Coordinates of C-alpha atoms in Angstrom, one line a residue:
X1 CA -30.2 2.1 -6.6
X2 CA -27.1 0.3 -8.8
X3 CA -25.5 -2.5 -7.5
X4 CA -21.9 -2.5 -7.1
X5 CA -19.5 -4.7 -8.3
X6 CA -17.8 -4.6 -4.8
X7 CA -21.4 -5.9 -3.3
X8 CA -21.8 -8.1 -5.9
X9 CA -18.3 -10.1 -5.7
X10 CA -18.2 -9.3 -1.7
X11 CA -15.1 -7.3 -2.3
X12 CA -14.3 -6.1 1.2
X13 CA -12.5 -2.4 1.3
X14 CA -9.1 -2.4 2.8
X15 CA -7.8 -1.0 6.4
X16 CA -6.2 2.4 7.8
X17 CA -3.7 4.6 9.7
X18 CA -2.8 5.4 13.1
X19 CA -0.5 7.6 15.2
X20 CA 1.9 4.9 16.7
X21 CA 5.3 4.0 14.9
X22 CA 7.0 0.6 16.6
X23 CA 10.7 -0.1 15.0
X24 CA 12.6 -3.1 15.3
X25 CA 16.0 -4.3 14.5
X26 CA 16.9 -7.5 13.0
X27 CA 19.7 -10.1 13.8
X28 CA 21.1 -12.5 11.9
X29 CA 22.2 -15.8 12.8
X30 CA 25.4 -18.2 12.2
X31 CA 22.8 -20.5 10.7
X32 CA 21.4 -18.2 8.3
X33 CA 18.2 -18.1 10.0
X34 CA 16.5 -14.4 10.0
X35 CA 15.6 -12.7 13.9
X36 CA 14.6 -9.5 14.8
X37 CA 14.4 -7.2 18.0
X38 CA 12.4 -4.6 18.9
X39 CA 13.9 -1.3 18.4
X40 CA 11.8 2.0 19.6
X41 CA 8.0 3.3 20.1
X42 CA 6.8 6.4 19.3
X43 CA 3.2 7.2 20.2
X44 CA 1.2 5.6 23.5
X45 CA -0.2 2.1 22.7
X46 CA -4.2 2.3 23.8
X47 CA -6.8 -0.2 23.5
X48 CA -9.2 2.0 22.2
X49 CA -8.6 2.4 18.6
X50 CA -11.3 4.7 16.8
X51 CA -12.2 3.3 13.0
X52 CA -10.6 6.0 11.7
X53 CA -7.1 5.6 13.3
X54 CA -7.1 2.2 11.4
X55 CA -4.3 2.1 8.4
X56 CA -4.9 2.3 4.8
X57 CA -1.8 2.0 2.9
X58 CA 1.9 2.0 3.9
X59 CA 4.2 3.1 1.0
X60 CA 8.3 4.4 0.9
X61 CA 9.2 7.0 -1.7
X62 CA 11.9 6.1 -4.1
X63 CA 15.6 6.1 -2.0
X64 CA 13.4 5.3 1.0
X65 CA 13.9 8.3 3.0
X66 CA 10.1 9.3 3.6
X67 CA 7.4 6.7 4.5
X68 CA 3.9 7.9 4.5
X69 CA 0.5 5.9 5.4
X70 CA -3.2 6.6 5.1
X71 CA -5.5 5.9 7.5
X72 CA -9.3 5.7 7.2
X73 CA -10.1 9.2 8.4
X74 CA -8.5 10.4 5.7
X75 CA -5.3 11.4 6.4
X76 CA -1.4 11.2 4.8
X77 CA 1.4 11.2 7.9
X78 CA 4.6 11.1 6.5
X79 CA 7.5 9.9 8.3
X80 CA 11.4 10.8 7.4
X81 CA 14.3 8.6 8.0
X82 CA 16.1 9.7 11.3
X83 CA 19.3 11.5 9.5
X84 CA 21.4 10.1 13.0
X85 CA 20.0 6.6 12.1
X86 CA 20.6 6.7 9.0
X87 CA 24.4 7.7 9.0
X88 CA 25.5 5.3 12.1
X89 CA 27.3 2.6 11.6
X90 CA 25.8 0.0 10.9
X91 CA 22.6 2.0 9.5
X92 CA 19.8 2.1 11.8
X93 CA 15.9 2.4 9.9
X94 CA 14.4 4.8 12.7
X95 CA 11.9 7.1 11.3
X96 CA 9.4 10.1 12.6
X97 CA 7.2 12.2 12.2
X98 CA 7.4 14.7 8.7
X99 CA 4.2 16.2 8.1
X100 CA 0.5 15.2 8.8
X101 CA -2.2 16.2 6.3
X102 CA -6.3 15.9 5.9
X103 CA -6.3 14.6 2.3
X104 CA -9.9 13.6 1.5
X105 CA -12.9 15.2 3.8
X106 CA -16.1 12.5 3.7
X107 CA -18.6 13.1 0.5
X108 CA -22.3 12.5 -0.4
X109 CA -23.3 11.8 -3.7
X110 CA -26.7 13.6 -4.1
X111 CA -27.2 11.9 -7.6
X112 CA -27.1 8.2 -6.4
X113 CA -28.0 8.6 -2.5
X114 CA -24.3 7.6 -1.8
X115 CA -21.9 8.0 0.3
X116 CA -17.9 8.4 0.0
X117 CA -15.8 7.7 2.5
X118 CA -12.8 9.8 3.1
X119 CA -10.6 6.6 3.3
X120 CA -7.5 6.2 1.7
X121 CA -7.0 3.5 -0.6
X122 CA -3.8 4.2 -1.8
X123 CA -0.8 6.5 -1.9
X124 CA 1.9 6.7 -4.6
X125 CA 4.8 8.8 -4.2
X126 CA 6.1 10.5 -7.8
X127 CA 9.9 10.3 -8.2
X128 CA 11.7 13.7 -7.1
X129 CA 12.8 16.1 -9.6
X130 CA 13.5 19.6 -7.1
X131 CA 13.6 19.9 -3.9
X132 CA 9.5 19.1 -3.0
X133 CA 8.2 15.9 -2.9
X134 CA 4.9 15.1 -4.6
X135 CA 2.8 11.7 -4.0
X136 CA -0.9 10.6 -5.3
X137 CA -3.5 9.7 -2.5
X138 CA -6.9 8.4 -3.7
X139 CA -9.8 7.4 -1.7
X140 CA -13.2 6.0 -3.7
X141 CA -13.7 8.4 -5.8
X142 CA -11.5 11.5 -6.5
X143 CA -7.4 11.2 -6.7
X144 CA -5.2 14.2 -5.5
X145 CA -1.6 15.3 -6.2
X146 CA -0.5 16.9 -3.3
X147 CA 3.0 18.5 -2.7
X148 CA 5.0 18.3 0.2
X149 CA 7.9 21.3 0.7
X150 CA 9.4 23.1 3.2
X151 CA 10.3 26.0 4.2
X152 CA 12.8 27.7 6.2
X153 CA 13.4 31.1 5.6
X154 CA 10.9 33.9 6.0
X155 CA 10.4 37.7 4.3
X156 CA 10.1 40.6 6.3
X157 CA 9.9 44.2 5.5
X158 CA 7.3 44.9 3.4
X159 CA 5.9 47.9 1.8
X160 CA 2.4 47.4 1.6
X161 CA 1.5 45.0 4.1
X162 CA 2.4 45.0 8.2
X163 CA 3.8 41.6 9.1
X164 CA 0.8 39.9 10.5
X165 CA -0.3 40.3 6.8
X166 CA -2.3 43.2 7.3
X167 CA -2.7 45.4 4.2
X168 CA -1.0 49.1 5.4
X169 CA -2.7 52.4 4.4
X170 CA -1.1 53.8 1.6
X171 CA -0.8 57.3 3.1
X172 CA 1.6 55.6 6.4
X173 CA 4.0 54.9 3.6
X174 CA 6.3 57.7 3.4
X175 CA 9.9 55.6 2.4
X176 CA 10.2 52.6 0.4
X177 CA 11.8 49.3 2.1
X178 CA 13.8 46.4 0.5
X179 CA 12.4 43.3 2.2
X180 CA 15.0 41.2 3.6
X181 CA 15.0 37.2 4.1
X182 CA 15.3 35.8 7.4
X183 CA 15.8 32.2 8.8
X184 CA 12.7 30.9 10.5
X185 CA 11.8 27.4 12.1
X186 CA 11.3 24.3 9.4
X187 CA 8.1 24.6 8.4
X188 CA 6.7 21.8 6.1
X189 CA 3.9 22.4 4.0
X190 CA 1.4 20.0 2.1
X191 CA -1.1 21.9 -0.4
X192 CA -3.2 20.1 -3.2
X193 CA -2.0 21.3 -6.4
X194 CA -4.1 18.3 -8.6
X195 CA -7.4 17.1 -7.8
X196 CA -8.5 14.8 -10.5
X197 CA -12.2 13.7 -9.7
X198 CA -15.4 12.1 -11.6
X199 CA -14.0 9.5 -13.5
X200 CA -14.8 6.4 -11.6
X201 CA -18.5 4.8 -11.6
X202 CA -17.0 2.3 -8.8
X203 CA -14.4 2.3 -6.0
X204 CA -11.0 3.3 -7.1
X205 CA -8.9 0.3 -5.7
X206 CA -5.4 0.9 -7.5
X207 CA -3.6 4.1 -8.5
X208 CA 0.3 3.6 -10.4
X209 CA 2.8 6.3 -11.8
X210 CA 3.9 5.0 -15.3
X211 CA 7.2 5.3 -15.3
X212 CA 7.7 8.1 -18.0
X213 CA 6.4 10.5 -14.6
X214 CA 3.8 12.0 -16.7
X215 CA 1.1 9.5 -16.5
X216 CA -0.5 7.4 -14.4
X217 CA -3.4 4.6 -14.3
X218 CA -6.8 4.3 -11.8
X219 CA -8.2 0.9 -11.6
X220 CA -11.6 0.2 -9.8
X221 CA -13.9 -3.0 -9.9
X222 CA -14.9 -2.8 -14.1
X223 CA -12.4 -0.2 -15.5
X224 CA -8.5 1.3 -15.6
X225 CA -8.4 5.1 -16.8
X226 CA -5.2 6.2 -18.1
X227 CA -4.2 10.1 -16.7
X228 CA -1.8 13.0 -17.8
X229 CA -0.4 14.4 -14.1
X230 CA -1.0 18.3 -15.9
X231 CA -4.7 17.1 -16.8
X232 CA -7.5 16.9 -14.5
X233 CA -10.7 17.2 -16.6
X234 CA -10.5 14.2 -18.8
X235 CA -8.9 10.6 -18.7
X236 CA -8.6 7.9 -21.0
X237 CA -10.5 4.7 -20.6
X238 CA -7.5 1.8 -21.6
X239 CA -9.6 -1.1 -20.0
X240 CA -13.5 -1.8 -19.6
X241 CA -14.5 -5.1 -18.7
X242 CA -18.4 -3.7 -17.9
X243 CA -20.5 -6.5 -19.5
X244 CA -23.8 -5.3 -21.2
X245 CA -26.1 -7.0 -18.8
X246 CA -24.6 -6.6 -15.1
X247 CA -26.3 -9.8 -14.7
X248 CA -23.5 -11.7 -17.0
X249 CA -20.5 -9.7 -14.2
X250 CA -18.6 -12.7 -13.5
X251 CA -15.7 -11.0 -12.3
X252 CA -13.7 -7.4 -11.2
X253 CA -10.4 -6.0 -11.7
X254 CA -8.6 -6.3 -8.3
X255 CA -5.3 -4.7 -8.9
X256 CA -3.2 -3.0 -11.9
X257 CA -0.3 -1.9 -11.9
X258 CA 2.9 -0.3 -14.7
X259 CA 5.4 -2.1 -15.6
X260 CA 8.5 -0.6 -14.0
X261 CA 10.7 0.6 -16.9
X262 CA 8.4 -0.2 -20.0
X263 CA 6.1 2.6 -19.8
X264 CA 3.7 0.7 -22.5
X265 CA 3.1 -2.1 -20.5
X266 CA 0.7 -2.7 -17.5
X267 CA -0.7 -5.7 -15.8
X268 CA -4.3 -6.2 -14.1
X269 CA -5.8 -9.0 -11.6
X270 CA -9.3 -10.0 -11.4
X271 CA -11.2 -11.9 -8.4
X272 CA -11.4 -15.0 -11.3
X273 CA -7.5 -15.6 -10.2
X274 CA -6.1 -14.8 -13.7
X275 CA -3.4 -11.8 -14.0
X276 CA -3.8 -9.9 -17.7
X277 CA -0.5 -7.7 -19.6
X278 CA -1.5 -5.3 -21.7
X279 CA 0.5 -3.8 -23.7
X280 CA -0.8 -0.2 -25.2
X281 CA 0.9 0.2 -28.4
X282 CA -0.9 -2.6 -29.3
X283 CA -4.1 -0.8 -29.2
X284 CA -5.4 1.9 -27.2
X285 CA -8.1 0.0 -25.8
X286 CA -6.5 -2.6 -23.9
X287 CA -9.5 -5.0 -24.1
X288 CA -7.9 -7.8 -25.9
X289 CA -4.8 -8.5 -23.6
X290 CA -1.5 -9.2 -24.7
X291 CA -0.7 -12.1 -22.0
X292 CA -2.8 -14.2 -19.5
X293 CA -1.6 -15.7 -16.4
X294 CA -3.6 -18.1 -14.7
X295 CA -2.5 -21.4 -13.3
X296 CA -4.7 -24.3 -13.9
X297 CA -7.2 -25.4 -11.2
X298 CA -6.3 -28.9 -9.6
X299 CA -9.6 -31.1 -9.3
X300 CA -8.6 -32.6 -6.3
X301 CA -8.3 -29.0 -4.4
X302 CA -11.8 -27.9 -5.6
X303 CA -14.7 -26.8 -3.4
X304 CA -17.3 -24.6 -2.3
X305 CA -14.7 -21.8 -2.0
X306 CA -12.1 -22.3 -4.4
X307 CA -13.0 -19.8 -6.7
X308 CA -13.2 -17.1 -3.4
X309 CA -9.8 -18.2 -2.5
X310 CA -8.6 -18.1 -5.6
X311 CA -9.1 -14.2 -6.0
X312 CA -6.2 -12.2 -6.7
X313 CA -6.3 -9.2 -3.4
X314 CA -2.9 -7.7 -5.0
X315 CA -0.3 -8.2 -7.7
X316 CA 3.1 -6.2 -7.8
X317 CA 5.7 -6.0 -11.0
X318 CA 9.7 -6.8 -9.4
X319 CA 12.0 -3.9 -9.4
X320 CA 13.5 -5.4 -12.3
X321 CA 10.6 -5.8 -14.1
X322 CA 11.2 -9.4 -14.7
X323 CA 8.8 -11.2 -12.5
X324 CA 6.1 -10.2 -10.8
X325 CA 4.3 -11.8 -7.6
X326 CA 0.4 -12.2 -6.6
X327 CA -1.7 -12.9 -3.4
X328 CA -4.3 -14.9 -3.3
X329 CA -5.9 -15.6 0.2
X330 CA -3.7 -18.9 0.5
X331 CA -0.4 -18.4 -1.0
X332 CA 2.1 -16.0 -3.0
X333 CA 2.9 -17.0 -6.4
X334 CA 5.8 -15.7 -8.5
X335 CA 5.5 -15.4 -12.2
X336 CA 7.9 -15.3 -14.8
X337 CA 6.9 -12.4 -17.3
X338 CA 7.9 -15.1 -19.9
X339 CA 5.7 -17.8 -19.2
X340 CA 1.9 -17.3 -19.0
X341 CA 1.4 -21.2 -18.1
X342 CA 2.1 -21.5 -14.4
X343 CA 3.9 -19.8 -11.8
X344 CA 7.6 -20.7 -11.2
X345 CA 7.1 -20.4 -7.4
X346 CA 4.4 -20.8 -4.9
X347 CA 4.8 -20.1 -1.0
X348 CA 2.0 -21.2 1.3
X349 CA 0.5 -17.9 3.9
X350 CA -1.6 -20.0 6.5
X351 CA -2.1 -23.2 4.7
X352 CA -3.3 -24.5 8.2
X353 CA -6.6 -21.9 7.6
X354 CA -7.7 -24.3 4.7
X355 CA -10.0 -26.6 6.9
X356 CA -11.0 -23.3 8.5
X357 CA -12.7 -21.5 5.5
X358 CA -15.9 -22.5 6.6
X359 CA -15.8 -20.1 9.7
X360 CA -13.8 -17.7 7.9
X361 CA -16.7 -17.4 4.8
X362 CA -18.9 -17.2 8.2
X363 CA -17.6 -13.9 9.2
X364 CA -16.1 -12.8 6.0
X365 CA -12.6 -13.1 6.9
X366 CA -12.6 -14.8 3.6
X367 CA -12.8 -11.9 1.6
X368 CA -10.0 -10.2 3.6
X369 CA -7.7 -8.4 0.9
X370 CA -3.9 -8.8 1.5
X371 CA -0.9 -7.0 -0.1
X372 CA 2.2 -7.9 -1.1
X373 CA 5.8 -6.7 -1.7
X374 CA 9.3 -7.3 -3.4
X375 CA 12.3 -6.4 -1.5
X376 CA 14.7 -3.9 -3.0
X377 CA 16.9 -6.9 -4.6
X378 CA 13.7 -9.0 -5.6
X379 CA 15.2 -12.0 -3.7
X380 CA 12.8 -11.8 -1.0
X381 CA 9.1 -11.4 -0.9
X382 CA 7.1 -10.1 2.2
X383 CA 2.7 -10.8 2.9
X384 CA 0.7 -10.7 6.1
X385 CA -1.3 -13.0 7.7
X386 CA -4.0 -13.0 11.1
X387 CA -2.8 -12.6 14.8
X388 CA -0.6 -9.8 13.5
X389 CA 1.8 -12.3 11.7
X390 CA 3.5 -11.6 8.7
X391 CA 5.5 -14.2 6.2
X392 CA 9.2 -13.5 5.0
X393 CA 9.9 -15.5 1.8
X394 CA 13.8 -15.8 0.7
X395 CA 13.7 -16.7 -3.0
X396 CA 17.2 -17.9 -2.8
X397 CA 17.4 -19.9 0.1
X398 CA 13.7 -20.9 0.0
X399 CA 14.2 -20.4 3.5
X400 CA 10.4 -18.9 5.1
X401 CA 9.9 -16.9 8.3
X402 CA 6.7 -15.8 10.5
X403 CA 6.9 -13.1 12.8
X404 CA 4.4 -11.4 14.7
X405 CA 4.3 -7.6 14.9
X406 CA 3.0 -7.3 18.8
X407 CA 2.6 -4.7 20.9
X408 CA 3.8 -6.1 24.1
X409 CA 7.5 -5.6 23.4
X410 CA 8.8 -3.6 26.7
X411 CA 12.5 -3.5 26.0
X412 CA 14.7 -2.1 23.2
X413 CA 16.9 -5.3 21.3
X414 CA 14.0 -7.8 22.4
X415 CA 14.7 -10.7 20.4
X416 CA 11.2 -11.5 18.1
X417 CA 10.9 -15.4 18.0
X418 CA 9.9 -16.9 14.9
X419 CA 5.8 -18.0 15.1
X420 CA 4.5 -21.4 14.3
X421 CA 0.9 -22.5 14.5
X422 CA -0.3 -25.8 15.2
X423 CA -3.2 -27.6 13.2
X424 CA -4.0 -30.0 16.0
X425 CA -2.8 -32.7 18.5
X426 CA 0.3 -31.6 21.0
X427 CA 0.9 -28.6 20.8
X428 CA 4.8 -27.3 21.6
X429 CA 6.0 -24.8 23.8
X430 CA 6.7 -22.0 21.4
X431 CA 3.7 -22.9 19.2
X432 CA -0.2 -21.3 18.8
X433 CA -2.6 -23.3 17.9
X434 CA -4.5 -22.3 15.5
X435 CA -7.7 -22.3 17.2
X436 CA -6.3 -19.6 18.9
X437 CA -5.7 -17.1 16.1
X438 CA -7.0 -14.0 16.5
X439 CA -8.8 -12.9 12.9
X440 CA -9.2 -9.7 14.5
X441 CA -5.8 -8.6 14.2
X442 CA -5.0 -8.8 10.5
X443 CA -1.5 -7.5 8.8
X444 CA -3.2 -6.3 5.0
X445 CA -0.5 -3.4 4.3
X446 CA 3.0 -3.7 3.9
X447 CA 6.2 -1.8 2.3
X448 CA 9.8 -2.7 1.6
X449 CA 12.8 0.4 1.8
X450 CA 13.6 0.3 -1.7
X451 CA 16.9 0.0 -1.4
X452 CA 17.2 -1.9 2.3
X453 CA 16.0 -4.7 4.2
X454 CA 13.9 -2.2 6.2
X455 CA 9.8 -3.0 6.0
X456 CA 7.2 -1.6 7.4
X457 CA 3.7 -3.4 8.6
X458 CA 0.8 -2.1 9.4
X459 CA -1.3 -3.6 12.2
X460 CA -4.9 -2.1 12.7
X461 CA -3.4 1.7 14.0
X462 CA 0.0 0.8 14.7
X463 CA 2.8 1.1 12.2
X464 CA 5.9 -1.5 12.7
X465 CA 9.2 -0.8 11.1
X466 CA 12.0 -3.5 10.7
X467 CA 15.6 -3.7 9.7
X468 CA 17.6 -6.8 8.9
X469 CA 21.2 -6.0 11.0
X470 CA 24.1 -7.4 9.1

């Protein structure tokens, strides 16, 4: 049997979704510093969590009204913004429950003695041109377009069938009726109307909508297909990096992405730490890149693991389409599209893990993969870290925050205390040492309201939701 890339470079697959929503609400200061409260919890919080209630991917359609997540069983809940919420003065980000779906059902491969997991890697939402919405969920292997409608009004009164559906017999019909359109509870549908499959040797890691709407890319560990949404029998292969002897693989595509408003341009990570643009009219095999990012190693930093930590788990174009920001498992750098030679900002995670990597290679924490995100304005960037933290970067004020998304919030308004971890000797009241970190508990998935300071983090089979209250 072939060995895959994944096994090869010990890429590990990411995490799923669950059927818990916790929101909170957040204060700000007179100093300027950032706090939040717990808001609501929908859902019962249990200690048994079954591997397929863990969450995939958390993403927020374009104005930020639905939020859906995939979890490993392979299904798509989608949550809509509370209309009372989001009206109220000052607007509140309270969300629930739209629509649950099965989107991929679990696969064998008869050919290569494999199997596929129903998992979903990713979700993409298209933007909305009528009144249905339509996203892009992908698991390994196979991609689908699914739509998402409602419906509200029902027809009654027809000629040829009874209304349980039943077909009538011709010779009961002795007048003809004119059917008539009745109001009916909100119904809303999800039904597959794309399934684009058997283009991907290796696990599909990235799907992104270009922004003309009528294509999209598929990334996994050696190549990025380019689709047409109306075309589900062939793609176009824009990238291969498959050497001729997989004994020469010395690295795999992590990540890719479109540029937001140049529909020409996309960008790819690898596990080597370099990010590549590639720009397609160019050429149509985007080979030969057009930029390359990478920021030189510093001798003094290097070890046993430094090319491991140096992977790139996630890289994500601003809104503008400007900069663009990647995650490594130390730190999130910012890059200017303009320069290739270094990053123009670099915020530590959990720089207090980096005596810890030993034990972390140990049980493969190491090769955890963490996402990233931009908020609305691009002045803030947003990671996650272990013990259910997650880091809040402002760009402006360079201020940093760590919160921890935790379960044990009784009360609506709780104040959420900013975290701090300890690397050794006294520890403070309000501090965790980091001996004490549970690596259990990791925050991989994360989502910014386009538009809002509302995020949402996903912790194993809970979803949090967060708003910053002016």
């Amino acid at each position: 049997m072939k060995r895959s890339p994944s096994n090869i470079m010990r890429q590990s697959s990411l995490t799923k979704l669950g059927s818990m929503i916790n929101t909170a609400v957040n204060k700000r200061a007179g100093n300027g510093d950032i706090q939040w409260c717990f808001s609501q919890v929908k859902g019962t919080l249990e200690d048994d969590v079954t591997d397929a209630d863990i969450i995939s991917c958390v993403e927020f359609n374009h104005d930020g009204d639905l939020l859906a997540t995939g979890d490993k069983g392979g299904r798509v809940v989608i949550f809509q913004r509370d209309p009372i919420s989001k009206n109220s003065i000052p607007r509140r980000g309270e969300y629930n429950v739209y629509s649950t779906f099965q989107s991929h059902e679990p696969e064998f491969d008869y050919l290569k003695s494999l199997e596929i997991e129903e998992k979903i890697n990713k979700i993409r939402w298209l933007r909305r041109k009528n009144q249905a919405h339509f996203l892009l969920s992908t698991n390994d292997k196979t991609i689908k377009l699914w739509k998402v409608s409602e419906r509200d009004k029902r027809v009654e009164g027809y000629n040829t069938k009874e209304e349980n559906g039943a077909i009538r017999d011709p010779a009961c019909i002795t007048a003809l009726r004119v059917p008539t359109i009745k109001p009916m509870e909100l119904m809303v549908e999800a039904s597959p109307r794309r399934i684009f499959a058997n283009a991907h040797t290796y696990h599909i890691n990235s799907i992104s909508v270009n922004s003309d709407q009528e294509t999209y890319l598929s990334a996994d560990d050696l190549r990025i297909n380019l689709w047409h949404l109306e075309i589900t029998d062939q793609s176009f292969n824009i990238v291969d990096i498959k050497p001729t002897n997989m004994e020469e693989l010395t690295e795999v595509i992590t990540a890719a992405e479109f540029h937001p408003v140049e529909c020409n341009v996309l960008v790819y990570s690898s596990s080597k730490g370099t990010i590549r643009l590639c720009d397609m009219r160019s050429a149509a095999l985007c080979d030969h890149h057009s930029k390359l990012f990478e920021e030189p190693e510093d001798p003094t930093n290097k070890s046993f693991f430094s090319e491991i930590i140096s992977s790139i788990s996630d890289v994500k174009l601003s809104n503008s389409g400007r900069y663009m920001i990647s995650r490594d498992y130390l730190s999130v750098k910012v890059w200017d599209l303009q320069m290739e030679t270094k990053p123009i900002e670099c915020y530590p995670v959990h720089e207090y893990l980096r005596s810890k990597l030993c034990s972390l290679y140990e049980n493969d924490c190491i090769f955890d993969k963490f996402e990233c995100c931009w908020s609305g304005n691009d002045c803030a960037i947003m990671t996650g870290s272990y013990n259910n933290f997650f880091r809040v970067f402002d760009r402006n004020t360079k201020r940093d925050l760590t919160l921890e998304a935790a379960r044990d919030i009784a009360k609506p308004k709780t104040l959420l205390k900013p975290r701090k971890v300890c690397t050794g000797g006294k520890r403070k009241k309000d501090e965790i040492s980091v001996d004490c970190l549970d690596f259990n508990k990791k925050i991989l998935h994360t989502a910014w309201h386009p538009s809002e300071n509302v995020v949402a983090v996903a912790a194993t089979n809970n979803l949090f939701l967060f708003q910053d209250k002016l």
